[in-house]
Structures are given as structure tokens and as C-alpha cells.
XYZ file of C-alpha atoms in Angstrom:
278
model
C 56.171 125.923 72.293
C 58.206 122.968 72.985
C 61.724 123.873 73.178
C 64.362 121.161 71.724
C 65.933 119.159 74.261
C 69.763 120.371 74.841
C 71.602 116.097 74.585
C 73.883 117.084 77.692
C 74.203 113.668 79.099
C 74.319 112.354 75.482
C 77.747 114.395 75.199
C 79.174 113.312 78.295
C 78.822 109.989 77.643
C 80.069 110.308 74.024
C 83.193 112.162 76.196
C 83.661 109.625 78.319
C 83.707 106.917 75.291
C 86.469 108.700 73.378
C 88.724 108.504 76.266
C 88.107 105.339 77.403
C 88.918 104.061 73.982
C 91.432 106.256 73.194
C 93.472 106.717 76.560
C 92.786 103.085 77.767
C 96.432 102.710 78.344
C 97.125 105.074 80.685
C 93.925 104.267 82.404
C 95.135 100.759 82.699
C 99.064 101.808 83.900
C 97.702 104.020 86.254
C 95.143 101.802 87.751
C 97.903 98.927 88.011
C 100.670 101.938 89.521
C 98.085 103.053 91.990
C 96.892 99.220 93.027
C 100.313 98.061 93.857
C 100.966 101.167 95.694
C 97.433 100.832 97.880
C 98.491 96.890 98.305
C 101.574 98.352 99.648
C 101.040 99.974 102.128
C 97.900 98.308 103.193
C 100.495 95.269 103.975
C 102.655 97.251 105.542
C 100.397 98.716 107.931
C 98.487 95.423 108.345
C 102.259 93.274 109.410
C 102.094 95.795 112.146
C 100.783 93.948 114.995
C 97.526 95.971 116.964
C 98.205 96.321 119.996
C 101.796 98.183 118.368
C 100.189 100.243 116.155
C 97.912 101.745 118.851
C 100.833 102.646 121.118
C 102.559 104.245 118.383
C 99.273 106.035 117.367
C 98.728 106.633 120.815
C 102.330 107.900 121.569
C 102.117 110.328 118.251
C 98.618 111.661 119.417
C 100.179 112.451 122.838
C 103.239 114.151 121.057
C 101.559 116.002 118.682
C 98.356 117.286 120.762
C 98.625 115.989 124.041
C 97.900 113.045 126.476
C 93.512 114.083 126.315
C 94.198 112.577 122.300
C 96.678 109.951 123.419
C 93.899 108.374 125.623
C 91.555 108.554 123.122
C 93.384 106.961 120.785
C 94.201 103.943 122.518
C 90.479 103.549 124.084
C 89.242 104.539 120.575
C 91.418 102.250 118.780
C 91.022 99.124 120.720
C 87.537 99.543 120.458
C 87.656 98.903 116.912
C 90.124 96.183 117.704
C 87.987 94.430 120.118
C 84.811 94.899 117.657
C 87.285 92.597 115.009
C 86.916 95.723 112.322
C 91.279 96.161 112.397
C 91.881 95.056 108.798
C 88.945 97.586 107.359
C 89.989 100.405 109.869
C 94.078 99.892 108.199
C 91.974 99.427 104.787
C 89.933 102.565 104.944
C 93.279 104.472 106.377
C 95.199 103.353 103.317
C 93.236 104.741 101.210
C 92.482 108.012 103.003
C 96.578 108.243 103.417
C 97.195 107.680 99.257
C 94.167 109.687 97.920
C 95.101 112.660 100.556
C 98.628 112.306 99.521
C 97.730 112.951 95.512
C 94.980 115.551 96.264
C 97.727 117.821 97.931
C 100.185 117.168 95.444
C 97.447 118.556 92.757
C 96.017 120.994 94.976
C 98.914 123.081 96.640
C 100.585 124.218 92.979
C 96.723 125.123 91.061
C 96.654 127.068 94.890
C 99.348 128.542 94.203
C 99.105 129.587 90.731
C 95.074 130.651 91.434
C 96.564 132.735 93.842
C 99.346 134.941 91.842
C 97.098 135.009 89.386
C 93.348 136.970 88.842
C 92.893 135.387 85.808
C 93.931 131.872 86.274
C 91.862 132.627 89.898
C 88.583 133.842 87.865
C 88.722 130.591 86.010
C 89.498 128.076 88.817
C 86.851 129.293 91.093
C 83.917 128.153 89.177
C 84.967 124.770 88.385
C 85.669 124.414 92.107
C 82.628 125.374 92.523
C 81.337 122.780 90.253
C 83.222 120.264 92.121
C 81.683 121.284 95.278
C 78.212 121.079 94.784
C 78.332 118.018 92.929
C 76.702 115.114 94.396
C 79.590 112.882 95.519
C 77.948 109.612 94.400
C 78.419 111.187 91.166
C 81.481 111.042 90.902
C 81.775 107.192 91.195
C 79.799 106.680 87.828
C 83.205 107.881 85.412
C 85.466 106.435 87.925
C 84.133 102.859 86.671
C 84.654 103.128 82.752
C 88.390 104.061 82.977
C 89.271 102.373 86.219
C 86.877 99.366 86.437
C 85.583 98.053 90.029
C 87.579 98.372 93.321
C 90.138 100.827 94.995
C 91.525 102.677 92.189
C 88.009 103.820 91.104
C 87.464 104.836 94.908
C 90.640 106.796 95.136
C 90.125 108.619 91.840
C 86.997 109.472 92.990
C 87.844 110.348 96.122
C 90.633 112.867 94.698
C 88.158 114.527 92.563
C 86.300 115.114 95.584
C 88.592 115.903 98.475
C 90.842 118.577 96.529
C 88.738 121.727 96.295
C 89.074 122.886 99.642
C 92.877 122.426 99.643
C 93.056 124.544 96.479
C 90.652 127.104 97.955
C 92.959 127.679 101.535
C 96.285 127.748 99.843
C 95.161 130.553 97.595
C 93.075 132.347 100.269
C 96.231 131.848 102.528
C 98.537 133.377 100.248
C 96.289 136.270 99.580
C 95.751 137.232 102.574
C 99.681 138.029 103.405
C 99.649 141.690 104.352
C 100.465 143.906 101.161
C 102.694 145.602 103.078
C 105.333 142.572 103.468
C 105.188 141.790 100.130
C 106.268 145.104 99.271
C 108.734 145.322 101.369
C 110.330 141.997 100.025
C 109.962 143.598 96.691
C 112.100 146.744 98.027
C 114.624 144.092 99.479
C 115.144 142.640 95.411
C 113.465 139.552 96.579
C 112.816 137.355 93.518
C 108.833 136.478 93.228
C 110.172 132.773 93.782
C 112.022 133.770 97.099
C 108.745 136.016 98.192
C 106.878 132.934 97.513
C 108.725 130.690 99.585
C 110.313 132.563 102.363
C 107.254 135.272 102.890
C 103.652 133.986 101.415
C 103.983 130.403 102.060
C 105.216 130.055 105.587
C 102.822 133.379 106.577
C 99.829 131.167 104.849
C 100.704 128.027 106.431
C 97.842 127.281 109.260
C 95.198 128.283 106.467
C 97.048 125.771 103.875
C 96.866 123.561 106.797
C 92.939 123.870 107.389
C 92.477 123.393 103.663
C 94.425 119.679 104.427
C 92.142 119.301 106.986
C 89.205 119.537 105.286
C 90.622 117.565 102.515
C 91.268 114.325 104.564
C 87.827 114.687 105.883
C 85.570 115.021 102.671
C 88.480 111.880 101.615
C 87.501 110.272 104.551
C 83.602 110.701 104.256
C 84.342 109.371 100.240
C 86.031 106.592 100.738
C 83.322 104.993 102.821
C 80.657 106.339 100.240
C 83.221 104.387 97.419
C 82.047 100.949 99.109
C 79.536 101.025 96.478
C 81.859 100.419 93.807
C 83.980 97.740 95.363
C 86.380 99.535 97.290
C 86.760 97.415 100.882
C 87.099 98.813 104.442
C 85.488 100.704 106.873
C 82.692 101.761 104.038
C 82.146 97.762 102.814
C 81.379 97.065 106.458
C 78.497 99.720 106.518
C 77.645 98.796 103.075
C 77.312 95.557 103.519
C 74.766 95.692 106.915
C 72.802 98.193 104.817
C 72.326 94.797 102.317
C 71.638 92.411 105.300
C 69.460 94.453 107.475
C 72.102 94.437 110.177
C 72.084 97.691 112.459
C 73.979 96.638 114.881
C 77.596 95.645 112.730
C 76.018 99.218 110.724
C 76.191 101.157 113.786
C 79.464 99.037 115.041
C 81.294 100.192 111.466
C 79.612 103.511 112.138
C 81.678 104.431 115.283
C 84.883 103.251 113.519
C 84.378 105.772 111.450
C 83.944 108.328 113.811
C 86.857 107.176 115.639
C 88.993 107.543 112.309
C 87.574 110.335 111.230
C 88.608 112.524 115.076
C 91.581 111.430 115.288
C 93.075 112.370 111.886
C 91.096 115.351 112.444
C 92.300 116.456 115.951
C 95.906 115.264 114.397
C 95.872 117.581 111.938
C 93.995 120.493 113.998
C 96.736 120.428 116.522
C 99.875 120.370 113.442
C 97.791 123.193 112.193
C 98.097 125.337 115.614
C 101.250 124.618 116.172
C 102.277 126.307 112.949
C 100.151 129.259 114.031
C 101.866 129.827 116.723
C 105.325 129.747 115.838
């Protein structure tokens, strides 16, 4: 018996057409907003000379975690210097920096609201679960019709990708306050707005933290995948040895990476146990 074929693809497609013609607009001021701001601060980070932007990095590091990171930083940084791969490094961090920034902004209130609410919770869970299992080159294909080729695409993409887990901590966070503080803010008249942001929020803060963590890793790990569609540093680099048969500048873009990728993540591990322990 054959069994009609179910025209998913053929839907999505017919989805994607209706709001690329019909939404083109904000599509377009969107993708210029977001290009001016990556330009931005990519310029700004690139008039920094090297050698100053690894002492500062270096001298943050040390603050923050401790002089172990602070050596790291500066041995792992002028590596990349030395290996000429600055401007991608400051290209990839840009765009790690801007699509972290608008994942959180997303992520923290749906958090919020997934956790004060079962239902809106029930609902949210599954399409995070979508989003999670998801192949991430996926995600590049609708990126293209409403953003074209480049960085925009790669941070849209990159959002899609990076803000599940930051959505995920902030409600597990605030769920797992103990029952019996909330009730006693409720037998103090606190408002659910003051319970929220004097009790739940500051108790949940190292998970919420985690969830940021994870977040500017999977951004991390997508910008370099977004090289595909245009988007320049670290990724392009990799990308482009891949095309010329090149291991060695592969492997050399490789460890760039990996240098990136520990320090934002010891950066953010350390923020995140410092608000544990206070």
C-alpha cells in the first residue's frame, strides 16, 4: 500500500517564500542595523593595537580568575598573533560578542516566563528541543533567503543556535529556589515582581550563568561553522584550507580556536563562581 507522501519540505519552502516577499523590509533594515553594528565594533577592536589588547586581556583574565589564565592569555594570544591570524581572531570575537549579546537578551525573559509558568514551560520545552537536535548546518540554509551572504546570515544563525541552553538554565535556576523562600517572601507581601528580582533571580544566578556559558560556546562553535556562508574570521581560515588542501594553516586556525574558545570559557566559568560564592 503506498502511503501518499506528506509535502513537508514543500511547505517550508512555500513558508519561507511568503516571508521573504512579504517581510523583505525588515529583513533588509535589520540586516543593514546588524552590519553596521558588527563593522563597529570589529573596527573598534581592530584600532586596538596587539600587543595592547593582550595585556588588557591578559590583565582582565588575571583579575577575574587569576594569574594561571593571565599567562595563558598572553602566551595564547600572541600565538595567534605571531601565526598573523589577529584580524580573524577580533573577526570571529565580534561576532561571538554581538550574537551572544542578542541570544541573552531573547533568552533570559522566555527563561523567565517558561519558568513562572507550567504552561508557557510545557510549550517551550519541545521547541527547544527542536532547536537542539537540529543539525546546525541547517540552520544556515533560511538564514540566506532573508539575510543574503555574509555576517548577518552567520549571526542569525548563530542566535537560533546558541539560545536554548540560556533559556533552559534561567528557568531551571529559578525553579530550583527553595519553596520555602518563596513563601516566606509571599508572607512578607512581597510583590511577584520584587520575589522575582530580589529572591529567584540573584538565588539562580550561577545556573543563569552556566546557561551563558554554554551559549557563547555553541556561538562560538557556529560562527566558525557560518564560514560556509560568507561570514569571515577564525571559521574562513579553516574553511578556506579545507578548499586548498592546506593542513597545516587548518590546524594553525584550529588552535585559534581553541585558544578563543578557553578563554571566554574559563572567563565566564570563573564570573560564574564568583557569583556562587557570594
Amino acid at each position: 500500500m503506498d502511503v501518499p507522501r506528506i509535502p513537508l519540505g514543500g511547505w517550508i519552502e512555500a513558508g519561507l517564500d511568503f516571508l521573504t516577499g512579504h517581510y523583505s523590509h525588515v529583513t533588509r533594515a535589520i540586516s543593514r542595523f546588524t552590519r553596521s553594528n558588527i563593522s563597529s565594533l570589529n573596527d573598534l577592536l581592530m584600532s586596538v593595537p596587539p600587543w595592547a589588547m593582550i595585556v588588557v586581556i591578559a590583565l582582565l583574565c588575571w583579575r577575574i580568575s587569576g594569574y594561571r589564565l593571565g599567562v595563558f592569555a598572553i602566551l595564547g594570544l600572541s600565538l595567534i598573533w605571531n601565526l598573523g591570524l589577529w584580524q580573524p581572531t577580533i573577526q570571529s570575537l565580534s561576532l561571538v560578542v554581538i550574537a551572544t549579546l542578542v541570544a541573552i537578551v531573547i533568552a533570559l525573559p522566555i527563561g523567565v516566563l517558561a519558568a513562572l509558568s507550567d504552561g508557557f514551560n510545557r510549550v517551550v520545552m519541545p521547541i527547544l528541543d527542536f532547536m537542539q537536535t537540529m543539525p546546525a548546518f541547517v540552520y544556515l540554509i533560511p538564514a540566506i533567503p532573508f539575510f543574503g551572504i555574509g555576517a548577518v546570515s552567520a549571526i542569525f544563525a548563530t542566535v537560533i543556535f546558541s539560545m536554548p541552553p540560556a533559556i533552559r538554565f534561567t528557568a531551571l535556576g529559578i525553579r530550583q529556589v527553595p519553596t520555602e523562600l518563596a513563601e516566606a517572601a509571599d508572607a512578607f507581601g512581597s510583590t511577584r515582581m520584587q520575589k522575582l528580582l530580589k529572591l529567584q533571580l540573584p538565588l539562580a544566578l550561577p545556573t543563569v550563568m552556566a546557561g551563558i556559558n554554554q551559549t557563547i560556546m555553541l556561538a562560538l562553535s557556529m560562527v566558525v561553522i557560518a564560514a560556509m556562508i560568507g561570514a569571515n574570521g577564525l571559521g574562513a581560515e579553516v574553511w578556506s584550507a579545507i578548499q586548498r588542501l592546506q593542513p597545516g594553516a587548518g590546524f594553525e586556525a584550529g588552535i585559534a580556536v581553541v585558544i578563543l574558545a578557553m578563554l571566554l570559557d574559563r572567563i565566564t566559568q570563573a564570573m560564574k563562581g564568583r557569583e556562587a560564592a557570594r
